[in-house]
Amino acid sequence: MESKHVIIKLKAIIHDDGKIILHLKDNEGHIHEKSITSEVNPGSKITWTLDKDSDIIQIVDIYKKVGSPNIYSEKPHSIEGTTDWEAIVSNQAFEKASYNVDFRYKDGVVYTDDPQVKVKPPTH
């Protein structure tokens, strides 16, 4: 199965209840408020980047949720000199994982949201 590069764009929005949440979209056509499930292949690179007009100053951290499997051979980390983060999906990962994104909003406060990544099983 061919690995691919999945790019997830992050934008902060004010939800109907007044909370600051993520609006996410990826280069696979998934778009949703608060959470999307991006589908990746084993060995794929994932890049998280700020969407234009995102009102996010920086991505502070990206880490797996407690109880969720670790699907990364290279954990999410910031790319020096940019606001982007990236990770590499393990060649042995074939499951869905939930992760947290801590982001600093334009008001300076750090918020957390929890999207998902689903690793596609191999096709024979």
Short mmCIF file of N, CA, C and O in Angstrom, two decimals:
data_model
loop_
_atom_site.label_atom_id
_atom_site.label_comp_id
_atom_site.label_asym_id
_atom_site.label_seq_id
_atom_site.Cartn_x
_atom_site.Cartn_y
_atom_site.Cartn_z
N MET A 1 0.86 -1.18 0.00
CA MET A 1 0.00 0.00 0.00
C MET A 1 0.89 1.23 0.00
O MET A 1 1.84 1.32 0.75
N GLU A 2 0.58 2.14 -0.84
CA GLU A 2 1.39 3.34 -1.00
C GLU A 2 1.12 4.32 0.14
O GLU A 2 -0.03 4.56 0.51
N SER A 3 2.21 4.84 0.72
CA SER A 3 2.02 5.86 1.74
C SER A 3 1.63 7.16 1.04
O SER A 3 1.87 7.33 -0.15
N LYS A 4 1.02 8.04 1.77
CA LYS A 4 0.62 9.31 1.18
C LYS A 4 0.83 10.41 2.21
O LYS A 4 1.04 10.13 3.39
N HIS A 5 0.80 11.61 1.75
CA HIS A 5 0.98 12.76 2.62
C HIS A 5 -0.40 13.37 2.88
O HIS A 5 -1.04 13.85 1.96
N VAL A 6 -0.83 13.32 4.13
CA VAL A 6 -2.12 13.91 4.50
C VAL A 6 -1.85 15.25 5.18
O VAL A 6 -1.03 15.34 6.10
N ILE A 7 -2.51 16.28 4.71
CA ILE A 7 -2.36 17.61 5.27
C ILE A 7 -3.68 17.99 5.94
O ILE A 7 -4.74 17.95 5.31
N ILE A 8 -3.59 18.32 7.22
CA ILE A 8 -4.77 18.72 8.00
C ILE A 8 -4.64 20.19 8.34
O ILE A 8 -3.69 20.61 8.99
N LYS A 9 -5.61 20.98 7.87
CA LYS A 9 -5.61 22.43 8.14
C LYS A 9 -6.48 22.71 9.36
O LYS A 9 -7.60 22.21 9.47
N LEU A 10 -5.95 23.55 10.24
CA LEU A 10 -6.63 23.90 11.49
C LEU A 10 -7.07 25.36 11.46
O LEU A 10 -6.31 26.24 11.06
N LYS A 11 -8.28 25.58 11.91
CA LYS A 11 -8.82 26.93 12.01
C LYS A 11 -9.64 26.98 13.29
O LYS A 11 -10.39 26.04 13.58
N ALA A 12 -9.51 28.03 14.06
CA ALA A 12 -10.30 28.19 15.28
C ALA A 12 -11.58 28.94 14.95
O ALA A 12 -11.56 29.92 14.21
N ILE A 13 -12.68 28.44 15.50
CA ILE A 13 -13.97 29.13 15.32
C ILE A 13 -14.68 29.21 16.66
O ILE A 13 -14.37 28.46 17.59
N ILE A 14 -15.62 30.12 16.74
CA ILE A 14 -16.45 30.21 17.94
C ILE A 14 -17.71 29.42 17.67
O ILE A 14 -18.48 29.72 16.76
N HIS A 15 -17.91 28.36 18.45
CA HIS A 15 -19.06 27.47 18.30
C HIS A 15 -20.32 28.18 18.79
O HIS A 15 -20.26 29.20 19.47
N ASP A 16 -21.47 27.61 18.46
CA ASP A 16 -22.77 28.18 18.87
C ASP A 16 -22.87 28.40 20.38
O ASP A 16 -23.53 29.31 20.84
N ASP A 17 -22.19 27.52 21.16
CA ASP A 17 -22.26 27.64 22.62
C ASP A 17 -21.20 28.60 23.18
O ASP A 17 -21.04 28.72 24.38
N GLY A 18 -20.47 29.29 22.28
CA GLY A 18 -19.48 30.26 22.71
C GLY A 18 -18.08 29.72 22.92
O GLY A 18 -17.15 30.48 23.17
N LYS A 19 -17.90 28.40 22.84
CA LYS A 19 -16.58 27.80 23.03
C LYS A 19 -15.73 27.95 21.77
O LYS A 19 -16.25 27.94 20.65
N ILE A 20 -14.43 28.09 21.97
CA ILE A 20 -13.47 28.12 20.87
C ILE A 20 -13.13 26.67 20.52
O ILE A 20 -12.68 25.91 21.38
N ILE A 21 -13.39 26.28 19.28
CA ILE A 21 -13.13 24.90 18.85
C ILE A 21 -12.39 24.92 17.51
O ILE A 21 -12.29 25.96 16.87
N LEU A 22 -11.90 23.76 17.13
CA LEU A 22 -11.24 23.63 15.85
C LEU A 22 -12.23 23.36 14.74
O LEU A 22 -13.21 22.64 14.92
N HIS A 23 -11.98 23.94 13.61
CA HIS A 23 -12.63 23.56 12.36
C HIS A 23 -11.51 22.95 11.54
O HIS A 23 -10.48 23.60 11.31
N LEU A 24 -11.68 21.69 11.15
CA LEU A 24 -10.60 20.96 10.49
C LEU A 24 -10.99 20.57 9.08
O LEU A 24 -12.16 20.28 8.81
N LYS A 25 -10.00 20.56 8.21
CA LYS A 25 -10.22 20.00 6.88
C LYS A 25 -8.90 19.40 6.42
O LYS A 25 -7.82 19.89 6.76
N ASP A 26 -9.01 18.30 5.67
CA ASP A 26 -7.79 17.68 5.17
C ASP A 26 -7.82 17.62 3.65
O ASP A 26 -8.83 17.94 3.02
N ASN A 27 -6.71 17.22 3.08
CA ASN A 27 -6.61 17.19 1.63
C ASN A 27 -7.29 15.96 1.04
O ASN A 27 -7.16 15.69 -0.15
N GLU A 28 -8.05 15.24 1.85
CA GLU A 28 -8.84 14.11 1.38
C GLU A 28 -10.33 14.48 1.28
O GLU A 28 -11.15 13.63 0.96
N GLY A 29 -10.65 15.72 1.62
CA GLY A 29 -12.04 16.17 1.51
C GLY A 29 -12.84 16.09 2.79
O GLY A 29 -14.02 16.42 2.79
N HIS A 30 -12.23 15.66 3.89
CA HIS A 30 -12.93 15.65 5.17
C HIS A 30 -12.94 17.06 5.74
O HIS A 30 -11.89 17.70 5.84
N ILE A 31 -14.12 17.54 6.11
CA ILE A 31 -14.28 18.87 6.69
C ILE A 31 -15.29 18.75 7.82
O ILE A 31 -16.36 18.17 7.64
N HIS A 32 -14.94 19.31 8.98
CA HIS A 32 -15.89 19.23 10.08
C HIS A 32 -15.46 20.16 11.21
O HIS A 32 -14.28 20.42 11.39
N GLU A 33 -16.44 20.62 11.97
CA GLU A 33 -16.15 21.33 13.20
C GLU A 33 -15.79 20.32 14.27
O GLU A 33 -16.39 19.26 14.35
N LYS A 34 -14.82 20.66 15.06
CA LYS A 34 -14.39 19.92 16.25
C LYS A 34 -13.62 18.66 15.94
O LYS A 34 -12.58 18.41 16.50
N SER A 35 -14.09 17.81 15.05
CA SER A 35 -13.40 16.55 14.84
C SER A 35 -13.61 16.03 13.43
O SER A 35 -14.70 16.10 12.90
N ILE A 36 -12.52 15.54 12.84
CA ILE A 36 -12.62 14.80 11.59
C ILE A 36 -11.86 13.50 11.80
O ILE A 36 -11.06 13.38 12.73
N THR A 37 -12.11 12.54 10.97
CA THR A 37 -11.33 11.31 10.98
C THR A 37 -10.60 11.27 9.65
O THR A 37 -11.19 10.96 8.62
N SER A 38 -9.33 11.63 9.68
CA SER A 38 -8.50 11.57 8.48
C SER A 38 -8.05 10.14 8.27
O SER A 38 -7.61 9.48 9.21
N GLU A 39 -8.17 9.65 7.04
CA GLU A 39 -7.77 8.28 6.73
C GLU A 39 -6.39 8.30 6.09
O GLU A 39 -6.16 9.00 5.11
N VAL A 40 -5.48 7.53 6.67
CA VAL A 40 -4.10 7.49 6.21
C VAL A 40 -3.68 6.04 5.99
O VAL A 40 -4.31 5.11 6.49
N ASN A 41 -2.61 5.86 5.25
CA ASN A 41 -2.02 4.54 5.06
C ASN A 41 -0.86 4.38 6.02
O ASN A 41 -0.25 5.37 6.43
N PRO A 42 -0.49 3.13 6.36
CA PRO A 42 0.72 2.92 7.15
C PRO A 42 1.90 3.58 6.44
O PRO A 42 2.01 3.53 5.22
N GLY A 43 2.76 4.21 7.21
CA GLY A 43 3.93 4.87 6.65
C GLY A 43 3.69 6.27 6.14
O GLY A 43 4.61 6.94 5.69
N SER A 44 2.46 6.75 6.20
CA SER A 44 2.13 8.08 5.69
C SER A 44 2.66 9.18 6.59
O SER A 44 2.78 9.02 7.80
N LYS A 45 2.93 10.33 5.97
CA LYS A 45 3.28 11.54 6.71
C LYS A 45 2.00 12.33 6.91
O LYS A 45 1.18 12.44 6.00
N ILE A 46 1.85 12.88 8.11
CA ILE A 46 0.73 13.79 8.40
C ILE A 46 1.33 15.14 8.75
O ILE A 46 2.26 15.23 9.56
N THR A 47 0.82 16.18 8.13
CA THR A 47 1.23 17.54 8.46
C THR A 47 0.00 18.30 8.94
O THR A 47 -1.04 18.27 8.28
N TRP A 48 0.13 18.94 10.09
CA TRP A 48 -0.90 19.83 10.60
C TRP A 48 -0.42 21.25 10.33
O TRP A 48 0.69 21.61 10.68
N THR A 49 -1.27 22.06 9.71
CA THR A 49 -0.89 23.41 9.36
C THR A 49 -2.05 24.36 9.68
O THR A 49 -3.20 23.94 9.74
N LEU A 50 -1.75 25.62 9.87
CA LEU A 50 -2.79 26.60 10.16
C LEU A 50 -3.43 27.05 8.86
O LEU A 50 -2.74 27.39 7.90
N ASP A 51 -4.75 27.04 8.83
CA ASP A 51 -5.50 27.52 7.67
C ASP A 51 -5.43 29.04 7.66
O ASP A 51 -5.19 29.67 8.70
N LYS A 52 -5.64 29.64 6.50
CA LYS A 52 -5.64 31.10 6.44
C LYS A 52 -6.80 31.63 7.28
O LYS A 52 -7.85 30.98 7.39
N ASP A 53 -6.61 32.78 7.88
CA ASP A 53 -7.61 33.38 8.77
C ASP A 53 -8.01 32.44 9.91
O ASP A 53 -9.17 32.39 10.31
N SER A 54 -7.04 31.70 10.45
CA SER A 54 -7.37 30.67 11.45
C SER A 54 -7.58 31.23 12.85
O SER A 54 -8.18 30.56 13.67
N ASP A 55 -7.07 32.41 13.14
CA ASP A 55 -7.11 33.00 14.48
C ASP A 55 -6.33 32.17 15.50
O ASP A 55 -6.46 32.37 16.70
N ILE A 56 -5.53 31.20 15.04
CA ILE A 56 -4.64 30.44 15.91
C ILE A 56 -3.25 31.03 15.77
O ILE A 56 -2.74 31.22 14.66
N ILE A 57 -2.64 31.32 16.90
CA ILE A 57 -1.28 31.86 16.91
C ILE A 57 -0.26 30.74 16.73
O ILE A 57 0.70 30.89 16.00
N GLN A 58 -0.48 29.61 17.42
CA GLN A 58 0.45 28.50 17.30
C GLN A 58 -0.21 27.19 17.73
O GLN A 58 -1.15 27.18 18.52
N ILE A 59 0.30 26.10 17.17
CA ILE A 59 -0.03 24.77 17.67
C ILE A 59 0.95 24.52 18.80
O ILE A 59 2.17 24.57 18.60
N VAL A 60 0.44 24.29 20.00
CA VAL A 60 1.28 24.13 21.19
C VAL A 60 1.74 22.69 21.33
O VAL A 60 2.90 22.42 21.65
N ASP A 61 0.84 21.73 21.10
CA ASP A 61 1.19 20.32 21.25
C ASP A 61 0.15 19.46 20.53
O ASP A 61 -1.00 19.85 20.40
N ILE A 62 0.60 18.30 20.06
CA ILE A 62 -0.28 17.29 19.49
C ILE A 62 0.15 15.97 20.11
O ILE A 62 1.32 15.59 20.03
N TYR A 63 -0.79 15.28 20.77
CA TYR A 63 -0.45 14.07 21.51
C TYR A 63 -1.65 13.15 21.58
O TYR A 63 -2.80 13.58 21.49
N LYS A 64 -1.38 11.84 21.74
CA LYS A 64 -2.47 10.86 21.75
C LYS A 64 -3.28 10.99 23.03
O LYS A 64 -2.76 11.36 24.08
N LYS A 65 -4.55 10.69 22.90
CA LYS A 65 -5.43 10.69 24.06
C LYS A 65 -5.15 9.46 24.92
O LYS A 65 -4.77 8.41 24.40
N VAL A 66 -5.37 9.58 26.21
CA VAL A 66 -5.21 8.45 27.12
C VAL A 66 -6.13 7.32 26.67
O VAL A 66 -7.30 7.54 26.35
N GLY A 67 -5.59 6.12 26.57
CA GLY A 67 -6.37 4.96 26.16
C GLY A 67 -6.41 4.73 24.66
O GLY A 67 -6.91 3.72 24.19
N SER A 68 -5.90 5.67 23.90
CA SER A 68 -5.86 5.53 22.45
C SER A 68 -4.54 4.89 22.05
O SER A 68 -3.51 5.13 22.68
N PRO A 69 -4.54 4.07 20.99
CA PRO A 69 -3.28 3.44 20.58
C PRO A 69 -2.30 4.46 19.99
O PRO A 69 -2.71 5.49 19.47
N ASN A 70 -1.03 4.15 20.11
CA ASN A 70 0.00 4.98 19.48
C ASN A 70 0.17 4.48 18.05
O ASN A 70 0.59 3.35 17.84
N ILE A 71 -0.16 5.30 17.08
CA ILE A 71 -0.06 4.87 15.68
C ILE A 71 1.17 5.46 14.99
O ILE A 71 1.37 5.22 13.81
N TYR A 72 1.98 6.21 15.72
CA TYR A 72 3.08 6.92 15.09
C TYR A 72 4.43 6.24 15.31
O TYR A 72 4.77 5.84 16.41
N SER A 73 5.22 6.13 14.23
CA SER A 73 6.61 5.72 14.38
C SER A 73 7.47 6.94 14.68
O SER A 73 8.53 6.84 15.28
N GLU A 74 6.99 8.10 14.24
CA GLU A 74 7.62 9.38 14.57
C GLU A 74 6.52 10.26 15.12
O GLU A 74 5.60 10.66 14.40
N LYS A 75 6.58 10.51 16.42
CA LYS A 75 5.51 11.26 17.09
C LYS A 75 5.36 12.67 16.53
O LYS A 75 6.31 13.24 15.99
N PRO A 76 4.15 13.23 16.68
CA PRO A 76 3.94 14.61 16.23
C PRO A 76 4.94 15.56 16.87
O PRO A 76 5.20 15.49 18.08
N HIS A 77 5.51 16.43 16.03
CA HIS A 77 6.51 17.40 16.51
C HIS A 77 6.43 18.64 15.62
O HIS A 77 5.98 18.59 14.48
N SER A 78 6.89 19.75 16.19
CA SER A 78 6.87 21.00 15.43
C SER A 78 8.00 20.98 14.40
O SER A 78 9.05 20.38 14.62
N ILE A 79 7.75 21.62 13.28
CA ILE A 79 8.75 21.75 12.23
C ILE A 79 9.45 23.09 12.45
O ILE A 79 8.80 24.15 12.40
N GLU A 80 10.73 23.03 12.72
CA GLU A 80 11.49 24.22 13.07
C GLU A 80 11.33 25.33 12.02
O GLU A 80 11.37 25.07 10.82
N GLY A 81 11.10 26.53 12.52
CA GLY A 81 11.00 27.69 11.65
C GLY A 81 9.63 27.89 11.03
O GLY A 81 9.44 28.79 10.21
N THR A 82 8.65 27.03 11.40
CA THR A 82 7.30 27.16 10.86
C THR A 82 6.29 27.02 12.00
O THR A 82 6.66 26.74 13.14
N THR A 83 5.01 27.17 11.68
CA THR A 83 3.96 26.90 12.66
C THR A 83 3.39 25.50 12.45
O THR A 83 2.44 25.10 13.13
N ASP A 84 3.94 24.75 11.50
CA ASP A 84 3.44 23.41 11.17
C ASP A 84 3.98 22.34 12.12
O ASP A 84 5.04 22.51 12.72
N TRP A 85 3.24 21.24 12.21
CA TRP A 85 3.65 20.05 12.93
C TRP A 85 3.55 18.88 11.98
O TRP A 85 2.75 18.91 11.02
N GLU A 86 4.33 17.82 12.22
CA GLU A 86 4.22 16.62 11.38
C GLU A 86 4.49 15.37 12.19
O GLU A 86 5.07 15.42 13.28
N ALA A 87 4.08 14.23 11.63
CA ALA A 87 4.30 12.92 12.23
C ALA A 87 4.34 11.89 11.12
O ALA A 87 3.87 12.15 10.01
N ILE A 88 4.89 10.72 11.43
CA ILE A 88 4.90 9.61 10.49
C ILE A 88 4.13 8.46 11.12
O ILE A 88 4.36 8.09 12.28
N VAL A 89 3.18 7.91 10.36
CA VAL A 89 2.37 6.78 10.84
C VAL A 89 3.21 5.50 10.74
O VAL A 89 3.90 5.27 9.75
N SER A 90 3.14 4.70 11.76
CA SER A 90 3.89 3.44 11.80
C SER A 90 3.45 2.50 10.68
O SER A 90 2.26 2.46 10.33
N ASN A 91 4.38 1.74 10.15
CA ASN A 91 4.04 0.72 9.14
C ASN A 91 3.23 -0.42 9.74
O ASN A 91 2.63 -1.20 9.01
N GLN A 92 3.22 -0.54 11.07
CA GLN A 92 2.47 -1.60 11.74
C GLN A 92 1.12 -1.14 12.28
O GLN A 92 0.39 -1.92 12.88
N ALA A 93 0.76 0.11 12.07
CA ALA A 93 -0.50 0.64 12.61
C ALA A 93 -1.66 0.36 11.65
O ALA A 93 -1.56 0.63 10.46
N PHE A 94 -2.74 -0.19 12.19
CA PHE A 94 -3.95 -0.45 11.40
C PHE A 94 -5.18 -0.23 12.27
O PHE A 94 -5.97 -1.13 12.48
N GLU A 95 -5.34 0.98 12.80
CA GLU A 95 -6.45 1.22 13.72
C GLU A 95 -6.79 2.71 13.74
O GLU A 95 -6.13 3.51 13.10
N LYS A 96 -7.79 3.05 14.50
CA LYS A 96 -8.20 4.44 14.66
C LYS A 96 -7.60 4.96 15.96
O LYS A 96 -7.58 4.26 16.96
N ALA A 97 -7.09 6.17 15.93
CA ALA A 97 -6.50 6.77 17.12
C ALA A 97 -7.07 8.17 17.33
O ALA A 97 -7.31 8.90 16.37
N SER A 98 -7.29 8.50 18.58
CA SER A 98 -7.73 9.85 18.93
C SER A 98 -6.55 10.60 19.49
O SER A 98 -5.71 10.04 20.19
N TYR A 99 -6.48 11.88 19.18
CA TYR A 99 -5.37 12.68 19.68
C TYR A 99 -5.88 14.06 20.07
O TYR A 99 -6.97 14.47 19.69
N ASN A 100 -5.11 14.74 20.89
CA ASN A 100 -5.44 16.09 21.31
C ASN A 100 -4.57 17.08 20.57
O ASN A 100 -3.39 16.82 20.33
N VAL A 101 -5.15 18.20 20.23
CA VAL A 101 -4.41 19.33 19.67
C VAL A 101 -4.58 20.48 20.65
O VAL A 101 -5.70 20.93 20.89
N ASP A 102 -3.47 20.92 21.25
CA ASP A 102 -3.47 22.12 22.07
C ASP A 102 -3.06 23.28 21.17
O ASP A 102 -2.03 23.20 20.49
N PHE A 103 -3.86 24.32 21.14
CA PHE A 103 -3.55 25.45 20.27
C PHE A 103 -3.77 26.77 21.01
O PHE A 103 -4.64 26.87 21.87
N ARG A 104 -2.91 27.74 20.69
CA ARG A 104 -3.03 29.07 21.30
C ARG A 104 -3.85 29.94 20.37
O ARG A 104 -3.47 30.20 19.23
N TYR A 105 -4.98 30.40 20.89
CA TYR A 105 -5.90 31.25 20.15
C TYR A 105 -5.37 32.69 20.18
O TYR A 105 -4.49 33.04 20.97
N LYS A 106 -5.92 33.54 19.34
CA LYS A 106 -5.46 34.93 19.24
C LYS A 106 -5.60 35.70 20.55
O LYS A 106 -4.91 36.70 20.75
N ASP A 107 -6.45 35.22 21.48
CA ASP A 107 -6.58 35.87 22.79
C ASP A 107 -5.48 35.43 23.76
O ASP A 107 -5.44 35.87 24.90
N GLY A 108 -4.58 34.53 23.30
CA GLY A 108 -3.47 34.06 24.13
C GLY A 108 -3.77 32.82 24.95
O GLY A 108 -2.87 32.22 25.53
N VAL A 109 -5.04 32.43 25.03
CA VAL A 109 -5.44 31.27 25.81
C VAL A 109 -5.20 29.99 25.00
O VAL A 109 -5.42 29.96 23.79
N VAL A 110 -4.76 28.92 25.70
CA VAL A 110 -4.55 27.63 25.05
C VAL A 110 -5.82 26.79 25.19
O VAL A 110 -6.34 26.61 26.30
N TYR A 111 -6.32 26.30 24.07
CA TYR A 111 -7.51 25.45 24.02
C TYR A 111 -7.10 24.07 23.51
O TYR A 111 -6.06 23.91 22.87
N THR A 112 -7.93 23.06 23.79
CA THR A 112 -7.66 21.70 23.36
C THR A 112 -8.86 21.15 22.61
O THR A 112 -10.01 21.38 23.01
N ASP A 113 -8.61 20.45 21.52
CA ASP A 113 -9.66 19.75 20.78
C ASP A 113 -9.14 18.37 20.43
O ASP A 113 -7.93 18.11 20.54
N ASP A 114 -10.01 17.45 20.01
CA ASP A 114 -9.61 16.05 19.89
C ASP A 114 -10.09 15.35 18.63
O ASP A 114 -11.03 14.59 18.65
N PRO A 115 -9.41 15.59 17.50
CA PRO A 115 -9.76 14.87 16.27
C PRO A 115 -9.23 13.43 16.26
O PRO A 115 -8.64 12.97 17.24
N GLN A 116 -9.44 12.71 15.16
CA GLN A 116 -9.02 11.32 15.05
C GLN A 116 -8.27 11.07 13.74
O GLN A 116 -8.47 11.79 12.77
N VAL A 117 -7.43 10.05 13.78
CA VAL A 117 -6.77 9.54 12.57
C VAL A 117 -7.09 8.06 12.47
O VAL A 117 -6.98 7.32 13.45
N LYS A 118 -7.51 7.62 11.31
CA LYS A 118 -7.80 6.20 11.07
C LYS A 118 -6.80 5.68 10.07
O LYS A 118 -6.68 6.22 8.95
N VAL A 119 -6.06 4.63 10.46
CA VAL A 119 -5.10 4.02 9.55
C VAL A 119 -5.82 2.93 8.79
O VAL A 119 -6.41 2.02 9.38
N LYS A 120 -5.79 3.01 7.47
CA LYS A 120 -6.48 2.03 6.63
C LYS A 120 -5.76 0.68 6.72
O LYS A 120 -4.53 0.62 6.66
N PRO A 121 -6.51 -0.41 6.83
CA PRO A 121 -5.88 -1.72 6.80
C PRO A 121 -5.35 -2.03 5.40
O PRO A 121 -5.83 -1.47 4.43
N PRO A 122 -4.35 -2.91 5.33
CA PRO A 122 -3.81 -3.24 4.01
C PRO A 122 -4.84 -3.95 3.15
O PRO A 122 -5.69 -4.68 3.66
N THR A 123 -4.80 -3.70 1.86
CA THR A 123 -5.69 -4.40 0.93
C THR A 123 -4.86 -5.46 0.22
O THR A 123 -3.69 -5.24 -0.12
N HIS A 124 -5.45 -6.59 0.02
CA HIS A 124 -4.71 -7.69 -0.62
C HIS A 124 -5.15 -7.89 -2.04
O HIS A 124 -6.20 -7.71 -2.44
#
